[in-house]
Tab-separated table of C-alpha atoms in Angstrom:
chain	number	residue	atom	x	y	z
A	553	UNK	CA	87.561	98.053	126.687
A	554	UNK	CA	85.165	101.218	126.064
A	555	UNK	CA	81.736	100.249	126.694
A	556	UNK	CA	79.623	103.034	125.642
A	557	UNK	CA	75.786	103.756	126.395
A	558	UNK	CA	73.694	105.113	123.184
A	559	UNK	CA	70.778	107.029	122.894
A	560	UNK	CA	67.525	104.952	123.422
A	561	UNK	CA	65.814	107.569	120.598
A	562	UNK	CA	68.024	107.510	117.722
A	563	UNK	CA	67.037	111.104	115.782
A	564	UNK	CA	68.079	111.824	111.679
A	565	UNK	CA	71.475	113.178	112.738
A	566	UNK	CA	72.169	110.009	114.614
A	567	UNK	CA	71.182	107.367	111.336
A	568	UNK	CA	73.061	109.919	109.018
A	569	UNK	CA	76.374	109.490	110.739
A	570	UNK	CA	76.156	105.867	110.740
A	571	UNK	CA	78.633	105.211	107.668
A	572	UNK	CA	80.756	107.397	108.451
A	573	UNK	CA	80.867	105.399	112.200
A	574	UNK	CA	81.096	102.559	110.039
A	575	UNK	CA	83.959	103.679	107.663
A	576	UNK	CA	86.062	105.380	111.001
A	577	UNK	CA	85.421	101.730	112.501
A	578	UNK	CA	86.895	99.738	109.641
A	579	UNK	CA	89.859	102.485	109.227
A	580	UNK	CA	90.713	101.900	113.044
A	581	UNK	CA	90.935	98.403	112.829
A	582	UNK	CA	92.859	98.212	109.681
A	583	UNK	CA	95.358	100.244	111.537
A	584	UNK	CA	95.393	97.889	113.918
A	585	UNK	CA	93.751	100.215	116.986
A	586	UNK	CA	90.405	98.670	117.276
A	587	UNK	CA	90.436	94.459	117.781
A	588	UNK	CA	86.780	94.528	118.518
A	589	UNK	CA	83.520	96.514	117.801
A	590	UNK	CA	79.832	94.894	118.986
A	591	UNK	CA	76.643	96.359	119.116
A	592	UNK	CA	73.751	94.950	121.562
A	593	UNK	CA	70.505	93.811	119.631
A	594	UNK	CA	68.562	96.376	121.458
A	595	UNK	CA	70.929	99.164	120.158
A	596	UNK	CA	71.237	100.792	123.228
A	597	UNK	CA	75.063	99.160	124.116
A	598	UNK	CA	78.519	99.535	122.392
A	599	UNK	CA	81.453	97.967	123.226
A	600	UNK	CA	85.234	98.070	121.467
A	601	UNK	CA	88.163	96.850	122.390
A	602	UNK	CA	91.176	99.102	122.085
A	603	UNK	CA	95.235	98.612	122.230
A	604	UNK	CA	96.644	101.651	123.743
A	605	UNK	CA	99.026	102.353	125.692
A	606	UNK	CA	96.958	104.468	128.083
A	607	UNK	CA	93.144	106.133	128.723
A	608	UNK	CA	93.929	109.476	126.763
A	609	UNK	CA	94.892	107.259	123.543
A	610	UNK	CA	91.453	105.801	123.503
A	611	UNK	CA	90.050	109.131	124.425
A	612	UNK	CA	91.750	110.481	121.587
A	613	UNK	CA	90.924	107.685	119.241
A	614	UNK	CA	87.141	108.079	120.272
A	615	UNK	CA	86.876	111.208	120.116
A	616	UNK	CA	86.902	110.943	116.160
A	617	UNK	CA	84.007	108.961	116.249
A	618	UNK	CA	81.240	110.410	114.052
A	619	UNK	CA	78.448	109.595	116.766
A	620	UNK	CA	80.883	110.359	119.714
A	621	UNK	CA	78.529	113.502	120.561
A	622	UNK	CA	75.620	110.670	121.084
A	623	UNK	CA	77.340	108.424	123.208
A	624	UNK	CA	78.169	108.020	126.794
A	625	UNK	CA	81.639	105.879	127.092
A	626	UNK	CA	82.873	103.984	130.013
A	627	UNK	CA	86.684	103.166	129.678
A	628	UNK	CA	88.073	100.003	131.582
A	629	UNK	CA	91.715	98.776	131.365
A	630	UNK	CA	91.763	94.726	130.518
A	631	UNK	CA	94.090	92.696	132.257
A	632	UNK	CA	93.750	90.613	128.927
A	633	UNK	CA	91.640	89.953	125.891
A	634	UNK	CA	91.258	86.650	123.926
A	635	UNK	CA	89.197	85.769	121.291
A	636	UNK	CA	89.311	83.326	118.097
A	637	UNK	CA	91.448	83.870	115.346
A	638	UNK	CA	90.180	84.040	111.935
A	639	UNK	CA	90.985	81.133	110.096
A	640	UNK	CA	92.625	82.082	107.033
A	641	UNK	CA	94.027	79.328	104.865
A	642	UNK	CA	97.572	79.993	103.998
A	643	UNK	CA	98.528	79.268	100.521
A	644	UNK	CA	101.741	78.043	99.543
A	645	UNK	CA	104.330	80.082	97.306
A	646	UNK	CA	105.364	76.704	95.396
């Protein structure tokens, strides 16, 4: 889990790199790195959940965030992490 601290002052060059934060978040959990991504209502917390094998993998996965240079991370390896499954209905192929 990478809980990160933001900026309590967000300037321009903080809002403009928002989509791209957004579109590096949705490419990261498409690819299957990323299984959570939650941001406190005051703005001021972040936290993801990775799957790595180890530390530097999420440092290197971070690292390409667009508002990395903002952002203060804290890494902690999870013994475990469960959450609800989306339910999806399957269809059938008949």
């Amino acid at each position: 889990m990478v809980e990160f601290d933001l900026p309590t002052v967000l300037d321009e060059g903080f809002e403009n790199r928002i989509p791209a934060q957004r579109l590096k978040v949705e490419e990261l959990m498409e690819k299957g790195f990323l299984l959570s991504y939650s941001l406190s209502i005051d703005r001021h917390k972040l936290w993801c959940i990775c799957k790595a094998d180890s530390e530097l993998e999420v440092i290197e996965f971070i690292s390409e965030f667009p508002l990395i240079k903002y952002m203060t991370p804290m890494i902690t390896e999870l013994m475990f992490h469960n959450m609800v499954a989306a339910r999806i209905p399957l269809f059938s192929l008949n």
